[in-house]
Tab-separated table of C-alpha atoms in Angstrom:
chain	number	residue	atom	x	y	z
Z	290	ILE	CA	87.558	131.424	96.002
Z	291	SER	CA	89.254	133.278	98.852
Z	292	ASN	CA	89.891	136.211	96.491
Z	293	ILE	CA	86.175	136.975	96.072
Z	294	ASP	CA	83.673	138.270	98.614
Z	295	GLU	CA	80.444	136.641	97.418
Z	296	LEU	CA	79.556	133.447	95.579
Z	297	HIS	CA	76.196	133.648	93.813
Z	298	GLY	CA	75.889	130.090	92.573
Z	299	ILE	CA	77.390	126.587	92.651
Z	300	CYS	CA	76.423	124.408	89.666
Z	301	ILE	CA	76.650	120.615	89.828
Z	302	LEU	CA	76.505	119.112	86.314
Z	303	LEU	CA	74.894	115.689	85.807
Z	304	LYS	CA	73.707	113.400	83.039
Z	305	PRO	CA	69.938	112.732	83.257
Z	306	ASN	CA	70.129	109.000	82.523
Z	307	ASN	CA	72.074	107.633	85.510
Z	308	ALA	CA	69.759	105.433	87.548
Z	309	ARG	CA	72.528	104.856	90.109
Z	310	LEU	CA	75.027	107.388	91.426
Z	311	ASN	CA	78.518	105.908	91.457
Z	312	VAL	CA	80.964	106.054	94.354
Z	313	MET	CA	83.042	108.798	92.732
Z	314	PHE	CA	80.038	111.128	92.411
Z	315	LYS	CA	79.002	110.591	96.037
Z	316	TYR	CA	82.590	111.155	97.160
Z	317	CYS	CA	82.817	114.421	95.199
Z	318	ILE	CA	79.525	115.703	96.637
Z	319	ASN	CA	80.529	114.798	100.192
Z	320	GLU	CA	83.994	116.370	99.828
Z	321	LEU	CA	82.483	119.520	98.326
Z	322	LEU	CA	80.149	119.914	101.294
Z	323	THR	CA	83.005	119.216	103.719
Z	324	HIS	CA	84.883	122.274	102.472
Z	325	LEU	CA	81.838	124.557	102.145
Z	326	HIS	CA	79.970	126.338	104.906
Z	327	LYS	CA	76.501	124.906	105.516
Z	328	SER	CA	74.901	128.150	104.319
Z	329	ALA	CA	76.316	127.536	100.810
Z	330	ALA	CA	73.670	124.818	100.325
Z	331	GLU	CA	71.179	127.575	99.464
Z	332	ASN	CA	73.278	128.462	96.400
Z	333	ILE	CA	73.658	124.941	94.951
Z	334	VAL	CA	71.769	124.029	91.757
Z	335	PHE	CA	71.786	120.955	89.509
Z	336	CYS	CA	72.297	121.274	85.742
Z	337	PHE	CA	71.367	118.228	83.659
Z	338	THR	CA	73.246	118.189	80.347
Z	339	ASN	CA	72.455	116.128	77.223
Z	340	ALA	CA	68.841	116.392	78.360
Z	341	ARG	CA	67.161	116.121	74.950
Z	342	SER	CA	67.118	112.316	75.238
Z	343	THR	CA	64.969	112.628	78.398
Z	344	PHE	CA	62.714	115.357	76.965
Z	345	TYR	CA	64.529	117.993	79.055
Z	346	GLU	CA	63.725	116.303	82.350
Z	347	PRO	CA	66.147	114.985	85.041
Z	348	GLY	CA	65.229	111.443	84.007
Z	349	ASP	CA	66.450	108.397	85.937
Z	350	THR	CA	69.059	110.453	87.783
Z	351	LYS	CA	66.462	112.334	89.838
Z	352	PRO	CA	65.302	109.476	92.166
Z	353	ALA	CA	68.885	108.425	92.906
Z	354	LEU	CA	69.908	112.025	93.557
Z	355	GLU	CA	66.893	112.620	95.816
Z	356	THR	CA	67.851	109.577	97.895
Z	357	HIS	CA	71.431	110.796	98.312
Z	358	LEU	CA	70.357	114.333	99.235
Z	359	LYS	CA	67.885	112.965	101.774
Z	360	GLY	CA	70.712	110.985	103.378
Z	361	LEU	CA	72.869	114.125	103.562
Z	362	ASN	CA	70.049	115.975	105.315
Z	363	GLU	CA	69.549	113.187	107.853
Z	364	ASP	CA	73.254	112.522	108.529
Z	365	ARG	CA	74.729	116.026	108.336
Z	366	GLY	CA	71.774	118.377	108.585
Z	367	VAL	CA	72.561	119.823	105.127
Z	368	ASN	CA	69.343	120.575	103.233
Z	369	ILE	CA	69.911	120.827	99.463
Z	370	GLN	CA	66.696	121.291	97.515
Z	371	LEU	CA	66.018	119.324	94.313
Z	372	ALA	CA	63.066	121.314	92.963
Z	373	PRO	CA	62.239	123.349	89.829
Z	374	PRO	CA	64.096	126.462	91.107
Z	375	THR	CA	67.278	124.380	91.516
Z	376	THR	CA	66.886	122.039	88.523
Z	377	TYR	CA	67.921	123.013	84.981
Z	378	CYS	CA	67.877	120.803	81.882
Z	379	MET	CA	69.759	121.762	78.701
Z	380	ASP	CA	71.606	120.343	75.701
Z	381	ASN	CA	74.514	121.598	73.590
Z	382	GLU	CA	73.544	119.788	70.381
Z	383	ALA	CA	72.519	123.110	68.780
Z	384	PHE	CA	76.101	124.289	69.207
Z	385	ARG	CA	77.353	121.151	67.483
Z	386	PHE	CA	74.847	121.835	64.669
Z	387	LEU	CA	76.277	125.341	64.200
Z	388	CYS	CA	79.790	123.909	64.093
Z	389	CYS	CA	78.737	121.492	61.331
Z	390	ILE	CA	77.137	124.314	59.307
Z	391	HIS	CA	80.250	126.431	59.735
Z	392	ALA	CA	82.361	123.506	58.509
Z	393	GLY	CA	80.235	123.166	55.369
Z	394	GLU	CA	78.347	120.016	56.397
Z	395	THR	CA	74.976	120.046	54.602
Z	396	SER	CA	73.494	116.760	55.773
Z	397	VAL	CA	72.276	118.307	59.033
Z	398	ILE	CA	70.336	121.185	57.438
Z	399	SER	CA	67.160	119.113	57.266
Z	400	LYS	CA	67.169	118.830	61.080
Z	401	ARG	CA	67.444	122.587	61.611
Z	402	GLY	CA	64.007	122.850	63.227
Z	403	SER	CA	64.831	120.212	65.826
Z	404	TYR	CA	68.119	121.893	66.708
Z	405	ALA	CA	66.426	125.310	66.850
Z	406	GLU	CA	63.962	123.972	69.405
Z	407	SER	CA	66.839	122.541	71.453
Z	408	TRP	CA	68.603	125.917	71.296
Z	409	ASP	CA	65.516	127.816	72.468
Z	410	ILE	CA	64.950	125.493	75.413
Z	411	SER	CA	68.600	125.640	76.497
Z	412	VAL	CA	68.620	129.445	76.248
Z	413	LYS	CA	65.472	129.696	78.388
Z	414	GLU	CA	66.960	127.362	80.993
Z	415	THR	CA	70.194	129.353	81.074
Z	416	ILE	CA	68.321	132.634	81.521
Z	417	ARG	CA	66.204	131.050	84.259
Z	418	LEU	CA	69.427	129.886	85.947
Z	419	PHE	CA	70.906	133.403	85.982
Z	420	GLN	CA	67.612	134.873	87.210
Z	421	HIS	CA	67.601	132.382	90.076
Z	422	PHE	CA	71.115	133.430	91.131
Z	423	GLU	CA	70.060	137.087	90.989
Z	424	GLU	CA	67.093	136.465	93.285
Z	425	ILE	CA	68.793	134.445	96.033
Z	426	THR	CA	71.173	135.759	98.683
Z	427	PRO	CA	74.838	135.308	97.690
Z	428	HIS	CA	77.004	133.041	99.821
Z	429	ILE	CA	79.526	135.004	101.902
Z	430	VAL	CA	82.834	133.395	100.944
Z	431	LYS	CA	84.448	134.492	104.211
Z	432	GLU	CA	82.271	131.941	106.040
Z	433	THR	CA	83.685	129.089	103.950
Z	434	VAL	CA	87.260	130.415	104.146
Z	435	SER	CA	87.015	130.752	107.944
Z	436	LEU	CA	85.628	127.221	108.174
Z	437	ASN	CA	88.538	125.768	106.200
Z	438	GLU	CA	91.108	127.815	108.121
Z	439	ALA	CA	89.684	126.534	111.402
Z	440	ARG	CA	89.649	122.979	110.041
Z	441	GLN	CA	93.287	123.239	108.939
Z	442	LEU	CA	94.302	124.772	112.265
Z	443	ILE	CA	92.676	121.926	114.190
Z	444	LEU	CA	94.429	119.324	112.026
Z	445	THR	CA	97.776	121.095	112.446
Z	446	LEU	CA	97.444	121.375	116.232
Z	447	ALA	CA	96.274	117.806	116.806
Z	448	LYS	CA	99.765	116.280	117.075
Z	449	PRO	CA	101.384	119.025	119.217
Z	450	LEU	CA	98.401	119.035	121.591
Z	451	ALA	CA	98.612	115.258	121.899
Z	452	ASP	CA	102.346	115.541	122.690
Z	453	VAL	CA	101.711	118.249	125.278
Z	454	THR	CA	98.978	116.162	126.887
Z	455	GLN	CA	101.276	113.143	127.016
Z	456	ASN	CA	104.117	115.191	128.545
Z	457	VAL	CA	101.766	116.654	131.135
Z	458	GLN	CA	100.467	113.194	131.972
Z	459	ASP	CA	104.015	111.819	132.260
Z	460	ASN	CA	104.920	114.598	134.687
Z	461	ILE	CA	101.721	114.040	136.657
Z	462	ASN	CA	102.511	110.325	136.903
Z	463	GLN	CA	106.026	111.081	138.174
Z	464	ILE	CA	104.736	113.555	140.743
Z	465	ASP	CA	101.985	111.161	141.858
Z	466	ALA	CA	104.556	108.414	142.294
Z	467	LYS	CA	106.681	110.667	144.481
Z	468	ARG	CA	103.676	111.782	146.504
Z	469	LYS	CA	102.726	108.181	147.230
Z	470	GLU	CA	106.220	107.600	148.531
Z	471	ILE	CA	105.903	110.688	150.729
Z	472	GLU	CA	102.562	109.538	152.133
Z	473	ALA	CA	104.142	106.236	153.144
Z	474	LEU	CA	107.314	107.839	154.448
Z	475	GLU	CA	107.865	107.666	158.195
Z	476	SER	CA	111.085	109.528	158.525
Z	477	GLY	CA	112.287	113.004	159.326
Z	478	SER	CA	113.129	116.009	157.220
Z	479	LYS	CA	116.401	114.440	156.003
Z	480	ASP	CA	114.469	111.668	154.309
Z	481	LEU	CA	112.129	114.220	152.773
Z	482	LYS	CA	115.041	116.226	151.388
Z	483	LYS	CA	116.311	113.102	149.610
Z	484	LYS	CA	112.982	112.930	147.790
Z	485	LEU	CA	112.825	116.645	147.037
Z	486	LYS	CA	114.387	116.444	143.579
Z	487	ILE	CA	112.593	114.770	140.678
Z	488	PRO	CA	113.836	114.273	137.094
Z	489	HIS	CA	112.351	116.493	134.380
Z	490	PRO	CA	113.216	116.383	130.635
Z	491	GLN	CA	113.862	119.686	128.848
Z	492	ILE	CA	115.198	120.971	125.510
Z	493	THR	CA	118.624	122.643	125.305
Z	494	THR	CA	119.976	124.975	122.610
Z	495	GLU	CA	123.474	125.976	121.483
Z	496	PRO	CA	124.512	128.408	118.721
Z	497	LEU	CA	125.243	126.704	115.399
Z	498	GLY	CA	127.147	129.363	113.506
Z	499	PHE	CA	125.292	128.585	110.287
Z	500	PRO	CA	121.648	128.376	109.125
Z	501	ARG	CA	119.812	125.065	109.073
Z	502	THR	CA	116.520	124.217	107.362
Z	503	VAL	CA	114.100	122.293	109.596
Z	504	CYS	CA	110.459	121.227	109.288
Z	505	THR	CA	107.837	122.646	111.664
Z	506	ASN	CA	104.987	120.317	110.693
Z	507	SER	CA	103.390	118.519	113.636
Z	508	THR	CA	104.681	115.160	112.370
Z	509	CYS	CA	108.285	116.400	112.343
Z	510	ILE	CA	108.570	117.978	115.810
Z	511	GLU	CA	108.388	117.042	119.494
Z	512	THR	CA	107.146	119.212	122.334
Z	513	LYS	CA	108.130	119.307	126.001
Z	514	ARG	CA	106.740	121.381	128.878
Z	515	LYS	CA	109.051	123.415	131.087
Z	516	ALA	CA	109.080	122.492	134.749
Z	517	HIS	CA	106.423	124.203	136.915
Z	518	THR	CA	105.154	126.282	133.958
Z	519	ASN	CA	102.699	125.978	131.108
Z	520	GLU	CA	105.361	127.032	128.588
Z	521	VAL	CA	105.909	124.461	125.840
Z	522	GLN	CA	109.276	123.930	124.149
Z	523	VAL	CA	109.461	122.657	120.559
Z	524	LEU	CA	112.186	120.251	119.398
Z	525	TYR	CA	112.761	120.458	115.636
Z	526	LYS	CA	113.892	116.870	115.197
Z	527	THR	CA	113.744	116.747	111.371
Z	528	ILE	CA	116.765	118.430	109.750
Z	529	CYS	CA	116.016	118.836	106.043
Z	530	HIS	CA	119.111	120.846	104.937
Z	531	ASP	CA	121.937	121.168	107.450
Z	532	HIS	CA	123.944	123.969	105.827
Z	533	CYS	CA	121.468	126.137	103.937
Z	534	TYR	CA	123.038	129.443	102.940
Z	535	LEU	CA	120.099	130.947	101.050
Z	536	GLU	CA	119.975	134.718	101.247
Z	537	ASN	CA	117.094	136.858	102.518
Z	538	VAL	CA	115.801	134.114	104.828
Z	539	THR	CA	114.619	135.360	108.216
Z	540	PRO	CA	115.369	132.725	110.908
Z	541	GLU	CA	112.422	131.214	112.789
Z	542	GLN	CA	109.830	132.635	110.375
Z	543	VAL	CA	107.083	130.399	108.939
Z	544	PRO	CA	106.192	130.484	106.118
Z	545	ASN	CA	109.194	131.983	104.322
Z	546	PRO	CA	108.876	132.088	100.496
Z	547	ALA	CA	112.662	132.246	100.079
Z	548	LEU	CA	112.872	128.612	101.240
Z	549	GLN	CA	111.175	127.518	98.021
Z	550	LYS	CA	114.706	127.623	96.586
Z	551	CYS	CA	116.200	125.423	99.309
Z	552	GLN	CA	118.052	122.366	97.982
Z	553	ALA	CA	115.755	120.158	100.042
Z	554	MET	CA	112.722	121.149	97.922
Z	555	ASN	CA	111.865	119.185	94.792
Z	556	SER	CA	110.249	120.566	91.648
Z	557	GLN	CA	106.810	120.301	93.289
Z	558	LEU	CA	108.058	122.343	96.301
Z	559	PHE	CA	107.800	119.335	98.613
Z	560	CYS	CA	110.722	118.461	100.848
Z	561	SER	CA	112.726	115.467	99.616
Z	562	LYS	CA	113.753	114.765	103.222
Z	563	CYS	CA	110.457	114.780	105.146
Z	564	GLY	CA	107.859	114.997	102.357
Z	565	CYS	CA	106.148	118.115	103.752
Z	566	PRO	CA	105.335	121.263	101.693
Z	567	TRP	CA	107.839	124.141	101.655
Z	568	ASN	CA	105.633	126.421	103.747
Z	569	PHE	CA	106.152	124.246	106.860
Z	570	HIS	CA	109.928	124.877	106.802
Z	571	MET	CA	112.088	127.548	108.406
Z	572	HIS	CA	115.712	128.421	109.225
Z	573	ILE	CA	117.212	128.030	112.682
Z	574	THR	CA	120.702	128.996	113.802
Z	575	PHE	CA	120.936	126.842	116.909
Z	576	GLU	CA	121.525	123.192	117.782
Z	577	GLN	CA	118.891	121.476	119.918
Z	578	GLY	CA	119.201	118.580	122.302
Z	579	THR	CA	117.466	117.085	125.316
Z	580	GLU	CA	118.635	116.682	128.886
Z	581	THR	CA	117.116	115.654	132.177
Z	582	ILE	CA	117.365	118.129	135.024
Z	583	MET	CA	116.449	117.724	138.655
Z	584	VAL	CA	113.692	120.053	139.866
Z	585	ASP	CA	112.024	120.514	143.217
Z	586	ASP	CA	108.851	118.580	143.870
Z	587	PRO	CA	106.431	121.353	144.916
Z	588	HIS	CA	104.559	119.053	147.293
Z	589	ILE	CA	107.668	118.076	149.271
Z	590	GLN	CA	108.916	121.651	149.207
Z	591	GLN	CA	105.654	122.787	150.756
Z	592	LEU	CA	105.971	120.158	153.486
Z	593	LEU	CA	109.487	121.303	154.353
Z	594	SER	CA	108.509	124.983	154.496
Z	595	GLU	CA	105.370	124.433	156.557
Z	596	ASN	CA	106.771	121.956	159.040
Z	597	ARG	CA	109.728	123.029	161.150
Z	598	SER	CA	110.584	119.799	162.874
Z	599	ASP	CA	110.901	116.113	162.103
Z	600	LEU	CA	107.906	115.451	164.324
Z	601	ASP	CA	105.703	117.902	162.433
Z	602	VAL	CA	106.759	116.384	159.110
Z	603	GLN	CA	106.042	112.895	160.441
Z	604	GLU	CA	102.542	113.953	161.498
Z	605	GLN	CA	101.952	115.610	158.108
């Protein structure tokens, strides 16, 4: 629906003789509302098919549906009305009658009046349905599309953000450990200088000389923060196609439609290596690794710069 600007109506088709709504129906309703903006509830209607058997009324389905909709309103704050303006009962038996007549079946001719009545009622309900959609305000599809884009973005960022948080916490723990040692230290500046350097993991890169297909999905990467900065480095740990010589592939561009032809992709355009869709993959032309470097502890460095003598450092 992202290709249209407005959505006038959403029809949910039901049988009128279901006294209990099964798990599949409830799941479908809940999933539908999960992917729609709350304002789309104003454009939802219920169409009851095969309604002749219940005299063109919602029948036993209505109480069960009312209960489920009430629960949705209480739990999610989504108010979907089940009232005459949003309830339509119809039957397609008149169409089946016309098919029989067209096929030369004569046994149904005697029931023509009954089928004509069914046709008239269904036509009136259909016209009433279209009139209802003309009178209400259309749903702005951009609201639903934006909602789903935000939802997808949150899901995609969950793993990298968790990794960044963990890396930050690891660094904080290391710095706190060093600071506790400094607080207990009763020596001069030479002792402080021995504690100045602390280990810090970082990602290294070297030129490869050939293109490599890697996955950028959050489950296939690791992230590390550069020392004393908020810059985050990404380690592409999942190599899906080591020597991928596809043409017209721009390195480090996601998504890249040319990678649909990569040997790592199966007929469904999912990677046979990592299982992720093609649009999470990209080319890189460098080898990555990890190394631990020694960086200055900013707290100790501040002590050394502010205190000019062993006595001053001891007092600090």
